Amino acid sequence: MILYKFRPFDRLEWIADILLQQRLFCAKYSELNDPFEGECNVVGTIDFKEGQSERYISATSLDDVRDLADLADERVCSLSSNWRDVRMWSHYGGGHRGVAIEINFDRYDHTLHRVSYHQGLRRYDEDAAEFPSATTILTSKSALWSHEEEVRILGNNEFISVNGRIRRVLLGARCGRFEENAIRRLAHSIEVVPTKLNHIECCVEGG
């Protein structure tokens, strides 16, 4: 599986760490940019007198679930299978002045989790006594994020190795000569490929 890690040029140290150390940083889930990260809705029933009851919906997170408390510090490495989406470059690639680092995850030791997208937060029935696992919660997101086509690596390590797996570095369409020269110096023998904007399809192309 070929996946991409976007990085802005104004955080050159992040790009350098990936290319020189051949590793990816894994953030705590609570530090990710989605404010609903690690949350879901629980549907339950409140019983009243005389056999009356009422259904309710309550938001909860990993931190609120006793059985998952030891996983509240779960770390996430977020990647994308889509490098052509303009929004990805705008949000994560420094406004098209950054890079998308292409990584080959074939026969990779860690489990790759493709994120599933839903209308709103996922709902779970409290009465069913089958609360989802931390992995399920951390790989379910709102459909608002579906354009990211995200794939995640979950674990407890701050970094994961991608030694020998980086195939190419795609340059943002707005990268100037200074940015390109800096990236080429860091990349050494790794192929560096410019991209450009496709004004007909409103996407990024190249490579």
PDB file of C-alpha atoms in Angstrom:
ATOM      1  CA  MET A   1       0.000   0.000   0.000  1.00  0.00           C
ATOM      2  CA  ILE A   2       1.350   3.398  -1.007  1.00  0.00           C
ATOM      3  CA  LEU A   3       0.529   6.189   1.444  1.00  0.00           C
ATOM      4  CA  TYR A   4       1.476   9.850   1.832  1.00  0.00           C
ATOM      5  CA  LYS A   5       2.590  12.054   4.700  1.00  0.00           C
ATOM      6  CA  PHE A   6       2.032  15.771   4.121  1.00  0.00           C
ATOM      7  CA  ARG A   7       4.328  18.307   5.755  1.00  0.00           C
ATOM      8  CA  PRO A   8       4.556  22.138   5.450  1.00  0.00           C
ATOM      9  CA  PHE A   9       7.853  23.715   4.454  1.00  0.00           C
ATOM     10  CA  ASP A  10       7.733  26.194   7.352  1.00  0.00           C
ATOM     11  CA  ARG A  11       8.242  23.193   9.634  1.00  0.00           C
ATOM     12  CA  LEU A  12      11.323  22.046   7.773  1.00  0.00           C
ATOM     13  CA  GLU A  13      12.529  20.204  10.863  1.00  0.00           C
ATOM     14  CA  TRP A  14       9.562  17.839  10.520  1.00  0.00           C
ATOM     15  CA  ILE A  15      10.471  17.075   6.924  1.00  0.00           C
ATOM     16  CA  ALA A  16      14.130  16.636   7.846  1.00  0.00           C
ATOM     17  CA  ASP A  17      13.256  14.215  10.637  1.00  0.00           C
ATOM     18  CA  ILE A  18      11.290  11.987   8.268  1.00  0.00           C
ATOM     19  CA  LEU A  19      13.875  12.007   5.486  1.00  0.00           C
ATOM     20  CA  LEU A  20      17.029  11.792   7.602  1.00  0.00           C
ATOM     21  CA  GLN A  21      15.809   9.643  10.491  1.00  0.00           C
ATOM     22  CA  GLN A  22      13.496   7.564   8.272  1.00  0.00           C
ATOM     23  CA  ARG A  23      10.698   7.673  10.841  1.00  0.00           C
ATOM     24  CA  LEU A  24       7.206   9.061  11.362  1.00  0.00           C
ATOM     25  CA  PHE A  25       5.936  10.863  14.448  1.00  0.00           C
ATOM     26  CA  CYS A  26       2.871   9.491  16.234  1.00  0.00           C
ATOM     27  CA  ALA A  27       0.786  12.080  18.089  1.00  0.00           C
ATOM     28  CA  LYS A  28      -1.473  11.452  21.065  1.00  0.00           C
ATOM     29  CA  TYR A  29      -5.033  11.224  19.811  1.00  0.00           C
ATOM     30  CA  SER A  30      -6.058  14.163  21.997  1.00  0.00           C
ATOM     31  CA  GLU A  31      -3.556  16.375  20.133  1.00  0.00           C
ATOM     32  CA  LEU A  32      -4.997  15.758  16.657  1.00  0.00           C
ATOM     33  CA  ASN A  33      -6.797  18.532  14.786  1.00  0.00           C
ATOM     34  CA  ASP A  34     -10.284  16.999  14.870  1.00  0.00           C
ATOM     35  CA  PRO A  35     -11.962  18.251  18.101  1.00  0.00           C
ATOM     36  CA  PHE A  36     -14.182  15.128  18.084  1.00  0.00           C
ATOM     37  CA  GLU A  37     -11.227  12.754  17.961  1.00  0.00           C
ATOM     38  CA  GLY A  38     -11.714   9.709  20.179  1.00  0.00           C
ATOM     39  CA  GLU A  39     -15.385  10.487  20.818  1.00  0.00           C
ATOM     40  CA  CYS A  40     -18.639   8.732  20.037  1.00  0.00           C
ATOM     41  CA  ASN A  41     -22.305   8.950  21.030  1.00  0.00           C
ATOM     42  CA  VAL A  42     -23.822   6.454  23.430  1.00  0.00           C
ATOM     43  CA  VAL A  43     -27.549   5.775  23.203  1.00  0.00           C
ATOM     44  CA  GLY A  44     -29.199   4.529  26.401  1.00  0.00           C
ATOM     45  CA  THR A  45     -32.462   4.333  28.293  1.00  0.00           C
ATOM     46  CA  ILE A  46     -33.561   6.121  31.477  1.00  0.00           C
ATOM     47  CA  ASP A  47     -36.298   4.283  33.419  1.00  0.00           C
ATOM     48  CA  PHE A  48     -38.970   6.261  35.260  1.00  0.00           C
ATOM     49  CA  LYS A  49     -41.750   5.209  37.605  1.00  0.00           C
ATOM     50  CA  GLU A  50     -44.761   3.269  36.350  1.00  0.00           C
ATOM     51  CA  GLY A  51     -42.796   1.574  33.600  1.00  0.00           C
ATOM     52  CA  GLN A  52     -42.052   4.732  31.685  1.00  0.00           C
ATOM     53  CA  SER A  53     -38.674   5.180  30.029  1.00  0.00           C
ATOM     54  CA  GLU A  54     -36.937   7.607  27.743  1.00  0.00           C
ATOM     55  CA  ARG A  55     -34.098   7.167  25.295  1.00  0.00           C
ATOM     56  CA  TYR A  56     -31.130   9.531  25.460  1.00  0.00           C
ATOM     57  CA  ILE A  57     -27.939  10.271  23.544  1.00  0.00           C
ATOM     58  CA  SER A  58     -24.761  11.165  25.389  1.00  0.00           C
ATOM     59  CA  ALA A  59     -21.317  12.016  24.038  1.00  0.00           C
ATOM     60  CA  THR A  60     -18.404  10.107  25.519  1.00  0.00           C
ATOM     61  CA  SER A  61     -14.698   9.646  24.846  1.00  0.00           C
ATOM     62  CA  LEU A  62     -11.918   7.186  25.540  1.00  0.00           C
ATOM     63  CA  ASP A  63     -11.094   9.047  28.747  1.00  0.00           C
ATOM     64  CA  ASP A  64     -14.615   8.409  30.072  1.00  0.00           C
ATOM     65  CA  VAL A  65     -14.624   4.653  29.579  1.00  0.00           C
ATOM     66  CA  ARG A  66     -13.133   2.721  32.451  1.00  0.00           C
ATOM     67  CA  ASP A  67     -12.282  -0.366  30.404  1.00  0.00           C
ATOM     68  CA  LEU A  68     -10.360   1.763  27.907  1.00  0.00           C
ATOM     69  CA  ALA A  69      -8.615   4.076  30.367  1.00  0.00           C
ATOM     70  CA  ASP A  70      -5.235   2.460  29.766  1.00  0.00           C
ATOM     71  CA  LEU A  71      -5.588   3.305  26.059  1.00  0.00           C
ATOM     72  CA  ALA A  72      -6.392   6.972  26.546  1.00  0.00           C
ATOM     73  CA  ASP A  73      -2.813   7.856  25.582  1.00  0.00           C
ATOM     74  CA  GLU A  74      -2.969   5.832  22.374  1.00  0.00           C
ATOM     75  CA  ARG A  75      -0.811   7.404  19.679  1.00  0.00           C
ATOM     76  CA  VAL A  76      -1.814   7.877  16.069  1.00  0.00           C
ATOM     77  CA  CYS A  77       0.205   8.232  12.880  1.00  0.00           C
ATOM     78  CA  SER A  78      -2.067   9.703  10.205  1.00  0.00           C
ATOM     79  CA  LEU A  79      -1.403   9.138   6.506  1.00  0.00           C
ATOM     80  CA  SER A  80      -3.414   9.536   3.338  1.00  0.00           C
ATOM     81  CA  SER A  81      -3.895   7.438   0.230  1.00  0.00           C
ATOM     82  CA  ASN A  82      -4.785  10.584  -1.758  1.00  0.00           C
ATOM     83  CA  TRP A  83      -2.088  13.078  -2.750  1.00  0.00           C
ATOM     84  CA  ARG A  84      -4.035  14.779  -5.534  1.00  0.00           C
ATOM     85  CA  ASP A  85      -6.686  16.516  -3.408  1.00  0.00           C
ATOM     86  CA  VAL A  86      -6.130  20.279  -3.300  1.00  0.00           C
ATOM     87  CA  ARG A  87      -7.492  20.491   0.259  1.00  0.00           C
ATOM     88  CA  MET A  88      -4.835  18.122   1.569  1.00  0.00           C
ATOM     89  CA  TRP A  89      -2.077  20.342   0.212  1.00  0.00           C
ATOM     90  CA  SER A  90      -3.836  23.456   1.491  1.00  0.00           C
ATOM     91  CA  HIS A  91      -4.364  22.116   5.030  1.00  0.00           C
ATOM     92  CA  TYR A  92      -1.335  19.892   5.602  1.00  0.00           C
ATOM     93  CA  GLY A  93       1.113  20.750   2.841  1.00  0.00           C
ATOM     94  CA  GLY A  94       1.742  24.361   3.797  1.00  0.00           C
ATOM     95  CA  GLY A  95      -0.584  25.898   1.237  1.00  0.00           C
ATOM     96  CA  HIS A  96       1.094  23.935  -1.578  1.00  0.00           C
ATOM     97  CA  ARG A  97       4.586  25.055  -0.476  1.00  0.00           C
ATOM     98  CA  GLY A  98       5.275  21.848   1.422  1.00  0.00           C
ATOM     99  CA  VAL A  99       5.672  18.209   0.497  1.00  0.00           C
ATOM    100  CA  ALA A 100       3.863  14.892   0.347  1.00  0.00           C
ATOM    101  CA  ILE A 101       6.256  12.082   1.211  1.00  0.00           C
ATOM    102  CA  GLU A 102       5.407   8.843  -0.593  1.00  0.00           C
ATOM    103  CA  ILE A 103       5.927   5.718   1.499  1.00  0.00           C
ATOM    104  CA  ASN A 104       5.572   2.045   0.557  1.00  0.00           C
ATOM    105  CA  PHE A 105       3.878   0.066   3.331  1.00  0.00           C
ATOM    106  CA  ASP A 106       3.861  -3.312   1.596  1.00  0.00           C
ATOM    107  CA  ARG A 107       4.699  -6.131   4.057  1.00  0.00           C
ATOM    108  CA  TYR A 108       4.778  -3.652   6.919  1.00  0.00           C
ATOM    109  CA  ASP A 109       5.069  -4.932  10.490  1.00  0.00           C
ATOM    110  CA  HIS A 110       2.425  -2.607  11.955  1.00  0.00           C
ATOM    111  CA  THR A 111      -1.291  -2.949  11.259  1.00  0.00           C
ATOM    112  CA  LEU A 112      -2.717  -0.296   8.952  1.00  0.00           C
ATOM    113  CA  HIS A 113      -6.248   0.864   9.774  1.00  0.00           C
ATOM    114  CA  ARG A 114      -8.305   2.515   7.059  1.00  0.00           C
ATOM    115  CA  VAL A 115     -10.554   5.173   8.590  1.00  0.00           C
ATOM    116  CA  SER A 116     -14.313   4.758   8.070  1.00  0.00           C
ATOM    117  CA  TYR A 117     -16.457   7.868   7.660  1.00  0.00           C
ATOM    118  CA  HIS A 118     -19.979   8.397   9.002  1.00  0.00           C
ATOM    119  CA  GLN A 119     -22.663  11.049   9.200  1.00  0.00           C
ATOM    120  CA  GLY A 120     -21.861  12.579  12.581  1.00  0.00           C
ATOM    121  CA  LEU A 121     -20.307  10.667  15.448  1.00  0.00           C
ATOM    122  CA  ARG A 122     -20.915   6.933  15.537  1.00  0.00           C
ATOM    123  CA  ARG A 123     -23.621   5.777  17.939  1.00  0.00           C
ATOM    124  CA  TYR A 124     -23.458   2.774  20.239  1.00  0.00           C
ATOM    125  CA  ASP A 125     -26.266   1.247  22.254  1.00  0.00           C
ATOM    126  CA  GLU A 126     -25.438   1.249  25.942  1.00  0.00           C
ATOM    127  CA  ASP A 127     -28.050  -1.441  26.577  1.00  0.00           C
ATOM    128  CA  ALA A 128     -26.308  -3.806  24.171  1.00  0.00           C
ATOM    129  CA  ALA A 129     -23.277  -3.929  26.496  1.00  0.00           C
ATOM    130  CA  GLU A 130     -20.938  -3.971  23.516  1.00  0.00           C
ATOM    131  CA  PHE A 131     -18.998  -0.760  23.774  1.00  0.00           C
ATOM    132  CA  PRO A 132     -16.529  -0.410  20.880  1.00  0.00           C
ATOM    133  CA  SER A 133     -12.810  -0.855  21.253  1.00  0.00           C
ATOM    134  CA  ALA A 134     -10.373   2.048  21.246  1.00  0.00           C
ATOM    135  CA  THR A 135      -9.269   0.993  17.759  1.00  0.00           C
ATOM    136  CA  THR A 136     -12.843   1.219  16.469  1.00  0.00           C
ATOM    137  CA  ILE A 137     -13.340   4.674  17.960  1.00  0.00           C
ATOM    138  CA  LEU A 138     -10.008   5.969  16.650  1.00  0.00           C
ATOM    139  CA  THR A 139     -10.704   4.741  13.130  1.00  0.00           C
ATOM    140  CA  SER A 140     -14.198   6.252  12.849  1.00  0.00           C
ATOM    141  CA  LYS A 141     -14.626   9.893  11.808  1.00  0.00           C
ATOM    142  CA  SER A 142     -17.237  12.272  10.507  1.00  0.00           C
ATOM    143  CA  ALA A 143     -17.876  12.284   6.765  1.00  0.00           C
ATOM    144  CA  LEU A 144     -16.645  15.899   6.796  1.00  0.00           C
ATOM    145  CA  TRP A 145     -13.137  14.418   6.701  1.00  0.00           C
ATOM    146  CA  SER A 146     -13.750  11.796   4.021  1.00  0.00           C
ATOM    147  CA  HIS A 147     -11.651  13.626   1.413  1.00  0.00           C
ATOM    148  CA  GLU A 148      -8.562  12.787   3.474  1.00  0.00           C
ATOM    149  CA  GLU A 149      -8.880   9.059   2.667  1.00  0.00           C
ATOM    150  CA  GLU A 150      -6.968   8.512   5.885  1.00  0.00           C
ATOM    151  CA  VAL A 151      -5.094   5.417   6.960  1.00  0.00           C
ATOM    152  CA  ARG A 152      -3.802   5.201  10.523  1.00  0.00           C
ATOM    153  CA  ILE A 153      -1.152   3.363  12.466  1.00  0.00           C
ATOM    154  CA  LEU A 154      -2.059   3.009  16.143  1.00  0.00           C
ATOM    155  CA  GLY A 155       0.267   2.229  19.019  1.00  0.00           C
ATOM    156  CA  ASN A 156       2.149   3.472  22.039  1.00  0.00           C
ATOM    157  CA  ASN A 157       5.425   4.489  20.403  1.00  0.00           C
ATOM    158  CA  GLU A 158       6.280   8.115  19.717  1.00  0.00           C
ATOM    159  CA  PHE A 159       7.937   7.200  16.397  1.00  0.00           C
ATOM    160  CA  ILE A 160       7.659   4.355  13.907  1.00  0.00           C
ATOM    161  CA  SER A 161      10.370   3.390  11.470  1.00  0.00           C
ATOM    162  CA  VAL A 162       9.929   3.666   7.709  1.00  0.00           C
ATOM    163  CA  ASN A 163      13.549   2.857   6.977  1.00  0.00           C
ATOM    164  CA  GLY A 164      14.023   2.071   3.286  1.00  0.00           C
ATOM    165  CA  ARG A 165      10.335   2.638   2.521  1.00  0.00           C
ATOM    166  CA  ILE A 166      10.339   6.271   1.332  1.00  0.00           C
ATOM    167  CA  ARG A 167       9.951   6.207  -2.453  1.00  0.00           C
ATOM    168  CA  ARG A 168       9.526   9.828  -3.501  1.00  0.00           C
ATOM    169  CA  VAL A 169       9.034  13.351  -2.226  1.00  0.00           C
ATOM    170  CA  LEU A 170       6.322  15.293  -4.055  1.00  0.00           C
ATOM    171  CA  LEU A 171       6.860  19.060  -4.048  1.00  0.00           C
ATOM    172  CA  GLY A 172       3.907  21.396  -3.643  1.00  0.00           C
ATOM    173  CA  ALA A 173       2.881  23.327  -6.746  1.00  0.00           C
ATOM    174  CA  ARG A 174       3.891  26.625  -5.105  1.00  0.00           C
ATOM    175  CA  CYS A 175       7.347  25.513  -4.015  1.00  0.00           C
ATOM    176  CA  GLY A 176       9.991  27.958  -5.183  1.00  0.00           C
ATOM    177  CA  ARG A 177      13.619  27.271  -6.063  1.00  0.00           C
ATOM    178  CA  PHE A 178      14.753  27.820  -2.462  1.00  0.00           C
ATOM    179  CA  GLU A 179      12.282  25.266  -1.086  1.00  0.00           C
ATOM    180  CA  GLU A 180      13.069  22.780  -3.845  1.00  0.00           C
ATOM    181  CA  ASN A 181      16.837  23.015  -3.300  1.00  0.00           C
ATOM    182  CA  ALA A 182      16.436  22.534   0.452  1.00  0.00           C
ATOM    183  CA  ILE A 183      14.252  19.464  -0.013  1.00  0.00           C
ATOM    184  CA  ARG A 184      16.601  17.958  -2.585  1.00  0.00           C
ATOM    185  CA  ARG A 185      19.516  18.326  -0.172  1.00  0.00           C
ATOM    186  CA  LEU A 186      17.578  16.530   2.556  1.00  0.00           C
ATOM    187  CA  ALA A 187      16.293  13.832   0.231  1.00  0.00           C
ATOM    188  CA  HIS A 188      19.774  12.788  -0.975  1.00  0.00           C
ATOM    189  CA  SER A 189      19.103   9.762  -3.227  1.00  0.00           C
ATOM    190  CA  ILE A 190      15.314   9.837  -2.798  1.00  0.00           C
ATOM    191  CA  GLU A 191      13.512  11.029  -5.930  1.00  0.00           C
ATOM    192  CA  VAL A 192      12.036  14.535  -5.703  1.00  0.00           C
ATOM    193  CA  VAL A 193       9.120  15.225  -8.046  1.00  0.00           C
ATOM    194  CA  PRO A 194       7.477  18.627  -8.727  1.00  0.00           C
ATOM    195  CA  THR A 195       3.690  18.803  -8.958  1.00  0.00           C
ATOM    196  CA  LYS A 196       1.391  21.283 -10.646  1.00  0.00           C
ATOM    197  CA  LEU A 197      -2.208  22.421 -10.411  1.00  0.00           C
ATOM    198  CA  ASN A 198      -4.702  21.015 -12.898  1.00  0.00           C
ATOM    199  CA  HIS A 199      -7.034  23.933 -13.561  1.00  0.00           C
ATOM    200  CA  ILE A 200      -9.559  21.794 -15.445  1.00  0.00           C
ATOM    201  CA  GLU A 201     -10.139  19.127 -12.796  1.00  0.00           C
ATOM    202  CA  CYS A 202      -9.158  21.378  -9.862  1.00  0.00           C
ATOM    203  CA  CYS A 203      -6.695  18.861  -8.504  1.00  0.00           C
ATOM    204  CA  VAL A 204      -2.959  18.377  -8.148  1.00  0.00           C
ATOM    205  CA  GLU A 205      -1.033  16.342 -10.678  1.00  0.00           C
ATOM    206  CA  GLY A 206       2.520  15.410 -11.524  1.00  0.00           C
ATOM    207  CA  GLY A 207       4.967  12.663 -10.867  1.00  0.00           C
TER     208      GLY A 207
END
